[in-house]
Short mmCIF file of C-alpha atoms and ligand atoms in Angstrom, two decimals:
data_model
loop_
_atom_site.label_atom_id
_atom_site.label_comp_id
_atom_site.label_asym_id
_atom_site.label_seq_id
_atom_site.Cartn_x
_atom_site.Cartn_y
_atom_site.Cartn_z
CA UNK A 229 -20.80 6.98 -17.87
CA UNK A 230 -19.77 6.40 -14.10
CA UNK A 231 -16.63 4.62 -15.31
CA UNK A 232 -15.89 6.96 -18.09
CA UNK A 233 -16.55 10.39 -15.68
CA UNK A 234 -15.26 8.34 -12.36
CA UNK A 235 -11.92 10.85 -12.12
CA UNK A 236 -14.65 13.36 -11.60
CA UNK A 237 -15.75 11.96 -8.32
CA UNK A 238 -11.70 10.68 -7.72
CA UNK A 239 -10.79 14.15 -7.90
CA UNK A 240 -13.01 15.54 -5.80
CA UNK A 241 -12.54 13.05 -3.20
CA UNK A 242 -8.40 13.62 -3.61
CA UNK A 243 -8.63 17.36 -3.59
CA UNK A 244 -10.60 17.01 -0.55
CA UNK A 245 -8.19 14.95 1.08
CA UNK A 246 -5.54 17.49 0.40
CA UNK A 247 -7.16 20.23 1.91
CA UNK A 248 -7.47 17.93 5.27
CA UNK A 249 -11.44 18.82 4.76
CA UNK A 250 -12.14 15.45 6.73
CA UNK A 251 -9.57 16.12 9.54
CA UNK A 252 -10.90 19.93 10.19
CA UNK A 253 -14.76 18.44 10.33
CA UNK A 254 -13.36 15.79 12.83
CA UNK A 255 -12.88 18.60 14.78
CA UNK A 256 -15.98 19.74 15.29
CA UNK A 257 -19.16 20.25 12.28
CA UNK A 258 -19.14 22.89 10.13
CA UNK A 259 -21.19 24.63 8.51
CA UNK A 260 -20.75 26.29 4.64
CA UNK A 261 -19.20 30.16 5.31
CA UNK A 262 -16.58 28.63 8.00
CA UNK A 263 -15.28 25.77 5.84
CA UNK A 264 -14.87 28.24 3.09
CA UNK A 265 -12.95 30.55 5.29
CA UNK A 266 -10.82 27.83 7.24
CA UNK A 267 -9.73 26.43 3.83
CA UNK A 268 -9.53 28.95 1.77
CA UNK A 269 -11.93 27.89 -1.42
CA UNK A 270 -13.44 30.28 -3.56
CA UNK A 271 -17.05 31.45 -3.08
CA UNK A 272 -17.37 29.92 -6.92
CA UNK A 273 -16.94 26.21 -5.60
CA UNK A 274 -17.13 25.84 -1.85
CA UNK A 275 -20.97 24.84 -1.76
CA UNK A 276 -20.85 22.41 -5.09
CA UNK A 277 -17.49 21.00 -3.65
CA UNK A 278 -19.27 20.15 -0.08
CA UNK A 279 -22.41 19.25 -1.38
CA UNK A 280 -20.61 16.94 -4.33
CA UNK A 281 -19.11 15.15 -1.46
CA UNK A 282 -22.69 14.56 0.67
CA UNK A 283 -23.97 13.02 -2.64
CA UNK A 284 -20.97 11.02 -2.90
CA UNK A 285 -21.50 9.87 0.36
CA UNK A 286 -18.39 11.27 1.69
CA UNK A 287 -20.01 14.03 3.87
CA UNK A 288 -23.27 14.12 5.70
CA UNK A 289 -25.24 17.69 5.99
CA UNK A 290 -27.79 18.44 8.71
CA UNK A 291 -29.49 22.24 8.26
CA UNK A 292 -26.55 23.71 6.67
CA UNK A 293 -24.08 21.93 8.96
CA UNK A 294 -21.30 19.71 7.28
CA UNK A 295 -19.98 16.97 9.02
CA UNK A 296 -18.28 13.70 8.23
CA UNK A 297 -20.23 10.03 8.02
CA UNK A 298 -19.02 7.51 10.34
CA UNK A 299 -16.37 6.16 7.61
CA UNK A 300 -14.72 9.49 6.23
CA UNK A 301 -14.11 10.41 10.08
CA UNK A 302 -12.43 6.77 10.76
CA UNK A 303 -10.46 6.39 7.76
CA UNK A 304 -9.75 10.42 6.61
CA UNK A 305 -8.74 11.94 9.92
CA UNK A 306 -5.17 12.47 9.79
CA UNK A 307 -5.23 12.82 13.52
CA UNK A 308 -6.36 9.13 14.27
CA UNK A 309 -4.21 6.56 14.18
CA UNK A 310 -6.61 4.68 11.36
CA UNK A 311 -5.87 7.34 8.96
CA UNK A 312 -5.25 5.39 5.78
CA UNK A 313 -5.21 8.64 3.11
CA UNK A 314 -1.84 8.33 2.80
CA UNK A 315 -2.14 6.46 -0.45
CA UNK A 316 -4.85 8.67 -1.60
CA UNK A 317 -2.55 11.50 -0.90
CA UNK A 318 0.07 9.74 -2.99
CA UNK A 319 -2.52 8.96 -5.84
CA UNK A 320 -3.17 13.12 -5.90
CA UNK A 321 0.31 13.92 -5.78
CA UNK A 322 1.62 11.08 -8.46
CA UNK A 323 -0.43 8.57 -9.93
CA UNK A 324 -3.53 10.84 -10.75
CA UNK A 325 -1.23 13.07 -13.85
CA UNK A 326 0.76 9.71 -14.35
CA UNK A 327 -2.18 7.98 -15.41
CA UNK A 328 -2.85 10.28 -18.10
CA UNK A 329 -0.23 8.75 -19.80
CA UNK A 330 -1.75 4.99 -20.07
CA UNK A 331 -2.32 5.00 -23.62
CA UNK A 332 1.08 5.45 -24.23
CA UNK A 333 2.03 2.67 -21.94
CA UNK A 334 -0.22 0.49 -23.46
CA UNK A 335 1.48 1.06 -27.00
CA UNK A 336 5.36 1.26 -25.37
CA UNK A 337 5.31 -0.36 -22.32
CA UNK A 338 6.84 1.68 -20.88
CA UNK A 339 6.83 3.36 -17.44
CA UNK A 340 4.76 7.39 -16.76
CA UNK A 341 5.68 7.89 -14.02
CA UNK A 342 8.64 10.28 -12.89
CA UNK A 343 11.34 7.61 -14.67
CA UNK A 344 9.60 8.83 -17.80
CA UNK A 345 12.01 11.40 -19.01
CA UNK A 346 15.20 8.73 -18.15
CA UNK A 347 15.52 9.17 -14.78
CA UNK A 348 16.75 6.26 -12.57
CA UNK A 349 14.09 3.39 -11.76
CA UNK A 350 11.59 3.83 -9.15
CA UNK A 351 12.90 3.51 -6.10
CA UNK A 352 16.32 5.26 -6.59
CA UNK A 353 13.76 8.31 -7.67
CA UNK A 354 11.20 8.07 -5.42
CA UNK A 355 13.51 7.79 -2.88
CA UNK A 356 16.16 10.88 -3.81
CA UNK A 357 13.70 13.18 -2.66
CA UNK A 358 13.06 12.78 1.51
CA UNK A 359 9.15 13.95 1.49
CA UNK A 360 8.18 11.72 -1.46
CA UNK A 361 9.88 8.87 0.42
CA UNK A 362 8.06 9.46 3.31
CA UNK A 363 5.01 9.72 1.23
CA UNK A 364 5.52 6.70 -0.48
CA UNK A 365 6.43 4.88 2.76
CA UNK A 366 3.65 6.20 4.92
CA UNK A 367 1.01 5.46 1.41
CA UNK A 368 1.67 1.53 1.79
CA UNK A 369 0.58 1.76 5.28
CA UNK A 370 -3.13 3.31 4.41
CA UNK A 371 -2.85 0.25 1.63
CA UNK A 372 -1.98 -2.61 3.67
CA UNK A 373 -3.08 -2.13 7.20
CA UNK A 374 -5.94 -3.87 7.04
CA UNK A 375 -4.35 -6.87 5.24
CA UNK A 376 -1.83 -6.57 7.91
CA UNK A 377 -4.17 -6.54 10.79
CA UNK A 378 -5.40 -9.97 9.45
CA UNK A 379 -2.28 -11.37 9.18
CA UNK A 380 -0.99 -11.27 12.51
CA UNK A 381 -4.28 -12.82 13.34
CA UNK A 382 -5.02 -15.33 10.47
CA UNK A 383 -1.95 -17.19 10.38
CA UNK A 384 -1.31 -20.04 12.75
CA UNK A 385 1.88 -17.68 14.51
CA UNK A 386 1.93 -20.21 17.78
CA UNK A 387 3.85 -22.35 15.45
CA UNK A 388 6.75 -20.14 15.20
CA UNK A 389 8.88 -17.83 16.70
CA UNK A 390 10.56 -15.50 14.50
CA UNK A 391 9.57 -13.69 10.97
CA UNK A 392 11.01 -10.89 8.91
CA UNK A 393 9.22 -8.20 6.58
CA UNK A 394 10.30 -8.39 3.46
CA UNK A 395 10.71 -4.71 1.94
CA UNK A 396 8.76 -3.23 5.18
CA UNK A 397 8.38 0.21 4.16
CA UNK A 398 7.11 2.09 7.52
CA UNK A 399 6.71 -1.62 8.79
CA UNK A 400 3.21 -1.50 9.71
CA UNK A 401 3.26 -5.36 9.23
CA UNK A 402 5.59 -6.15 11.47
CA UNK A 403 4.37 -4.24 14.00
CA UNK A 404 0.99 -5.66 13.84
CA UNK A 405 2.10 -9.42 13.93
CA UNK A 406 4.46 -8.32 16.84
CA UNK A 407 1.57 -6.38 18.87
CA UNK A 408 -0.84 -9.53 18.42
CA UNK A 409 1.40 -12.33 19.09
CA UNK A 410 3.43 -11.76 22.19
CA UNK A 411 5.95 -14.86 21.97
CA UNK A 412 7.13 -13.39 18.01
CA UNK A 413 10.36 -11.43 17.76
CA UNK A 414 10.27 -9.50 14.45
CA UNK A 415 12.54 -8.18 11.65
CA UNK A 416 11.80 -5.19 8.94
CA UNK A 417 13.97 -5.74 6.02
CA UNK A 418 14.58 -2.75 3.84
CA UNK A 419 16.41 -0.44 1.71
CA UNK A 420 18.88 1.62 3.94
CA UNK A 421 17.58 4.77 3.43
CA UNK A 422 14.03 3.46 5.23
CA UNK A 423 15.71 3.00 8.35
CA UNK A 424 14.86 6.68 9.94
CA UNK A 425 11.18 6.13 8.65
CA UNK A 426 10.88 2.33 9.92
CA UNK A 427 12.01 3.68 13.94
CA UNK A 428 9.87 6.25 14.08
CA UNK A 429 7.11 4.21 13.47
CA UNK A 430 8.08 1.03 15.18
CA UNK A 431 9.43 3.40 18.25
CA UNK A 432 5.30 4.22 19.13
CA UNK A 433 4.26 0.61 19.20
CA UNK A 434 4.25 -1.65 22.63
CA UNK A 435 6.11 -4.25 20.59
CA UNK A 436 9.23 -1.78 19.86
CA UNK A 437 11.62 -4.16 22.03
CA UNK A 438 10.60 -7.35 20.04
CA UNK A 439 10.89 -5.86 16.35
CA UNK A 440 14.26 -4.42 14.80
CA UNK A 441 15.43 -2.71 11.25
CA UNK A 442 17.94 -4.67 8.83
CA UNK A 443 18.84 -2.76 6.08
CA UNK A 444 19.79 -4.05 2.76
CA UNK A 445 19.17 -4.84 -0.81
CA UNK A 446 17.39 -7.80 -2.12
CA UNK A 447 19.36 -8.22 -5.37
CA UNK A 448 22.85 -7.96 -3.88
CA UNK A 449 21.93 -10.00 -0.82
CA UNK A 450 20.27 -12.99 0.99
CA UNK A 451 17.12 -12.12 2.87
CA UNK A 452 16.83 -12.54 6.92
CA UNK A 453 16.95 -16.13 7.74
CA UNK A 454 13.29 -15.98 10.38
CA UNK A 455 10.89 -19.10 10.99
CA UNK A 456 8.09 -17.09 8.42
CA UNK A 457 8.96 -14.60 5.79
CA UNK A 458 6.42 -11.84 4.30
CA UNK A 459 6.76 -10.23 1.38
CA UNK A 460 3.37 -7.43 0.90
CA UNK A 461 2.87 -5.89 -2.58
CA UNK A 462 6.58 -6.83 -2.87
CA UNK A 463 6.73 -9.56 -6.08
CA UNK A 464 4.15 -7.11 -8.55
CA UNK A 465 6.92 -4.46 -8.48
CA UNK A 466 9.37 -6.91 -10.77
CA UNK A 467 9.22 -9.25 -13.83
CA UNK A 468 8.70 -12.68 -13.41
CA UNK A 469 12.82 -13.45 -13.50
CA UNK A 470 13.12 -10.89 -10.25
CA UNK A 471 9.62 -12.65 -8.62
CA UNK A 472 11.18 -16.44 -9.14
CA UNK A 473 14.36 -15.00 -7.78
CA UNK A 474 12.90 -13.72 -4.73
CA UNK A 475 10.99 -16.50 -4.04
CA UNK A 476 13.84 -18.79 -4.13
CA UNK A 477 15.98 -16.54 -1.66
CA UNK A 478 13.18 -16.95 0.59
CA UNK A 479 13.20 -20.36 0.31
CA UNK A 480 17.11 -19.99 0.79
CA UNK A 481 16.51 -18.29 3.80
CA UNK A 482 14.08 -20.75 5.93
CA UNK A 483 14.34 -23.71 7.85
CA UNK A 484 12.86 -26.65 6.87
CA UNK A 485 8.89 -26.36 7.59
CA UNK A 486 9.37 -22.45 7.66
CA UNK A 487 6.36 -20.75 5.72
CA UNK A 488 6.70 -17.59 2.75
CA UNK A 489 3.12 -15.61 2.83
CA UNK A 490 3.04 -13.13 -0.08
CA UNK A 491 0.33 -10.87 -0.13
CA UNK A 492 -0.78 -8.46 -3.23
CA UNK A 493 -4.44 -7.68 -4.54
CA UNK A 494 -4.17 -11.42 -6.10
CA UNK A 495 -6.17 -11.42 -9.48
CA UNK A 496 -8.61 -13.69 -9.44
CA UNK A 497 -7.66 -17.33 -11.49
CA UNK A 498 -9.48 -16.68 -14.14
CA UNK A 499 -8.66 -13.29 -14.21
CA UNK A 500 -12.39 -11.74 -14.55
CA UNK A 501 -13.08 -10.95 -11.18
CA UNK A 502 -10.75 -8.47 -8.88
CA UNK A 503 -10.90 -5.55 -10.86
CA UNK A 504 -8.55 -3.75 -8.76
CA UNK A 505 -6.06 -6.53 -8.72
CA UNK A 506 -6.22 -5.90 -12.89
CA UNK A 507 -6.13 -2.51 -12.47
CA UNK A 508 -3.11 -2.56 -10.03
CA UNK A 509 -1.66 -4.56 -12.56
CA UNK A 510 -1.68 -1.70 -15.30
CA UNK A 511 -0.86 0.48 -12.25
CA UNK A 512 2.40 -1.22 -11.93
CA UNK A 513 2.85 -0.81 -16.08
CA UNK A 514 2.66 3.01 -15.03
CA UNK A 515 4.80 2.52 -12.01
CA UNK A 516 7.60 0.20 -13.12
CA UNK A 517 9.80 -1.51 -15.79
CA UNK A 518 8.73 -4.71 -15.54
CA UNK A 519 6.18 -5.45 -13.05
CA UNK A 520 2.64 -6.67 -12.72
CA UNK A 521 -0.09 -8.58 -10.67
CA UNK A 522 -0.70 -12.01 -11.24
CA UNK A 523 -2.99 -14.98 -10.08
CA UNK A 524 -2.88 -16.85 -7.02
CA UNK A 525 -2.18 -19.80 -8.81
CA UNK A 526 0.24 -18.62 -10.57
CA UNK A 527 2.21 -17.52 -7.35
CA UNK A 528 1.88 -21.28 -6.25
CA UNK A 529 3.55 -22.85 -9.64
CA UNK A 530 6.60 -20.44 -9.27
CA UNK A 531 6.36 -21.42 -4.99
CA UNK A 532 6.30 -25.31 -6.52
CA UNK A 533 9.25 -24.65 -8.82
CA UNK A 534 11.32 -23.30 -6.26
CA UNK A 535 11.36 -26.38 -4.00
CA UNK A 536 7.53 -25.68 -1.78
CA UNK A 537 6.44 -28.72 -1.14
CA UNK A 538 2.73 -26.91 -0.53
CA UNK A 539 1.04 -23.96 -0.67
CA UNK A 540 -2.37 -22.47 -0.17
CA UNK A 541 -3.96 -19.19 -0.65
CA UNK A 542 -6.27 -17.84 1.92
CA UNK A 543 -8.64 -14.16 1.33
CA UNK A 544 -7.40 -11.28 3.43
CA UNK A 545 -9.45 -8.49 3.44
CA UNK A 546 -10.75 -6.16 0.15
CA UNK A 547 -9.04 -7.25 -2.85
CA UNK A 548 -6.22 -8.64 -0.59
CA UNK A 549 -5.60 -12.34 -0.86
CA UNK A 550 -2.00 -13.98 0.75
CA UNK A 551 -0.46 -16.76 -0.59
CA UNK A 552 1.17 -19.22 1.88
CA UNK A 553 3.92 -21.73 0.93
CA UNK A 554 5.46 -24.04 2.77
CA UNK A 555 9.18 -25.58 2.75
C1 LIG B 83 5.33 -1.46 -2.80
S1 LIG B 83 6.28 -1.27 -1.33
C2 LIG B 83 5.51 -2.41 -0.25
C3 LIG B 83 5.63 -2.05 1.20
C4 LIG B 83 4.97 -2.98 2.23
N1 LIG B 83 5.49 -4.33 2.16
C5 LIG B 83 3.47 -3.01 2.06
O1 LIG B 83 2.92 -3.99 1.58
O2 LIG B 83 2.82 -2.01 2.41
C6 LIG B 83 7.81 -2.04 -1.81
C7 LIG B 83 8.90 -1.97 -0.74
O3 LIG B 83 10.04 -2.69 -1.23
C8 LIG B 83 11.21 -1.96 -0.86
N2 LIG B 83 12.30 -2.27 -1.79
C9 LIG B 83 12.39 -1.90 -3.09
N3 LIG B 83 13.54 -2.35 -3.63
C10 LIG B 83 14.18 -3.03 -2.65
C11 LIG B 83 15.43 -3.72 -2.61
N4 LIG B 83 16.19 -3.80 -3.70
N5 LIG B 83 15.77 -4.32 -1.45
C12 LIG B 83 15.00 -4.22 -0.34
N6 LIG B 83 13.79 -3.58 -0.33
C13 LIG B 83 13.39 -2.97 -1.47
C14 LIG B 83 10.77 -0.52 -0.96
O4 LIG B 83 11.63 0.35 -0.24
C15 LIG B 83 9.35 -0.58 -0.40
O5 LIG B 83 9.32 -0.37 0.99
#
């Protein structure tokens, strides 16, 4: 019954998100008639709605007072700069009425998202329209800044001295490897069109005069020749022909010794485990033509076929996992 009823709880939590509940409480507490007003709910559903959330765990309530728990006012505060709603604002917004189409894509194949009705493929569409870009962009950094953050600590950087991002969205990454490793000078490699989006960001960090933009496309180009190359959540938006031609442009691109690190919610080997790296995996049937999430091991046979000569796969954080390969 939790699974099956779960988008009850999901919804709640989105809608709640989208009326920036947790950033007004991180204001100040609140108590039931002034979070109605301030928000504007109905006197039907205010008190269920905030008292849903305190038995969700979401919200605490002390005599009549709602405020947030240590976690909702860390990680839902759009003020701070560990916000990471972004992708649960995108999940409201896109994936929530996309998913109601998985049956179908189970029997087609076929994408539900906005591409549905013959539009162009993801990207192009998600990117024609400049506030779902900067949705989309500002989502994968609330999805990958903690991997990030353990990244540009994890790996053995003193080894090296350059790296590039591959498709770096808001380039979160780059700025955290940059920030925590002094001696790196960075690249963000991305569409055109991200540029604006990727200097914004970049311009608040103390890094900003080691990291730079490079615009471009992967399929009509090389990548950045750099010492290390990322590529985060990049390889499960393509079919396996795309992933093994990605990796081997990487492995174009390095110097002998340089490493690839790939990072994705890596299903587990025997493909029981990481839920969510299973469940990204039919997210990406909803999302795209021909992508999916695959195994660790299976990122280190295609990293072997392309010329690797080793590779090892080390937990990030959550669900994340990177694999590393080295030429
Ligand atoms: C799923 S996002 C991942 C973003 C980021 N690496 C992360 O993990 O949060 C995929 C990224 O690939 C970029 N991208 C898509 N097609 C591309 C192409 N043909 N060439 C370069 N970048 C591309 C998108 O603009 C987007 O930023």
């Amino acid at each position: 019954m939790q699974i099956g009823l779960g988008f009850w709880a999901s919804k709640t939590l989105l809608s709640a998100i989208e009326l920036e509940l947790f950033t007004e409480l991180a204001k100040h507490p609140e108590n039931l008639d002034a979070i109605q007003g301030r928000l504007g709910l109905h006197e039907r559903s205010a008190r269920d709605f905030l008292d849903a959330l305190v038995a969700l765990g979401m919200l605490e309530r002390k005599d009549g007072t709602y405020q947030n728990t240590p976690s909702t006012d860390l990680f839902l505060d759009k003020a701070k700069p560990s916000y990471i709603g972004g992708i649960l604002e995108m999940a409201n917004h896109r994936l929530y009425p996309f998913w109601g189409g998985l049956t179908e894509a189970l029997r087609t194949g076929k994408p539900q998202n906005e591409t549905r009705h013959g539009q162009e493929p993801i990207f192009e569409t998600l990117y024609a329209d400049p506030a779902r870009l900067r949705e989309f962009l500002s989502a994968m950094t609330g999805v990958s800044h903690g991997g990030n953050m353990k990244i540009a600590r994890a790996f053995p950087w003193a080894d090296y001295s350059t790296f590039a991002d591959i498709g770096t969205a808001q380039g979160d990454l780059v700025v955290q490897i940059a920030e925590a490793n002094p001696h790196l000078t960075g690249i963000g490699f991305d569409l055109p069109v991200v540029e604006p989006i990727f200097e914004e960001y970049a311009a608040r960090s103390s890094a900003a005069d080691r990291i730079r933009f490079e615009g471009g496309d992967f399929f009509e180009r090389g990548l950045p020749k750099a010492d290390v190359l990322l590529m985060g959540h990049i390889l499960h938006d393509w079919g396996l022909t795309d992933k093994r031609m990605l990796i081997t442009k990487a492995y174009d691109a390095l110097p002998e010794g340089g490493a690839l690190i790939v990072y994705e919610a890596l299903i587990d080997d025997d493909r029981r485990a990481n839920a969510f790296g299973l469940l990204m995996s039919l997210n990406m049937l909803i999302e795209t033509d021909s992508g999916f999430d695959y195994t660790g091991a299976d990122c280190q046979g295609w990293m072997a076929d392309a010329g690797f000569r080793e590779s090892r796969v080390e937990h990030l954080i959550g669900p994340d996992s990177m694999v590393i390969g080295i030429k």
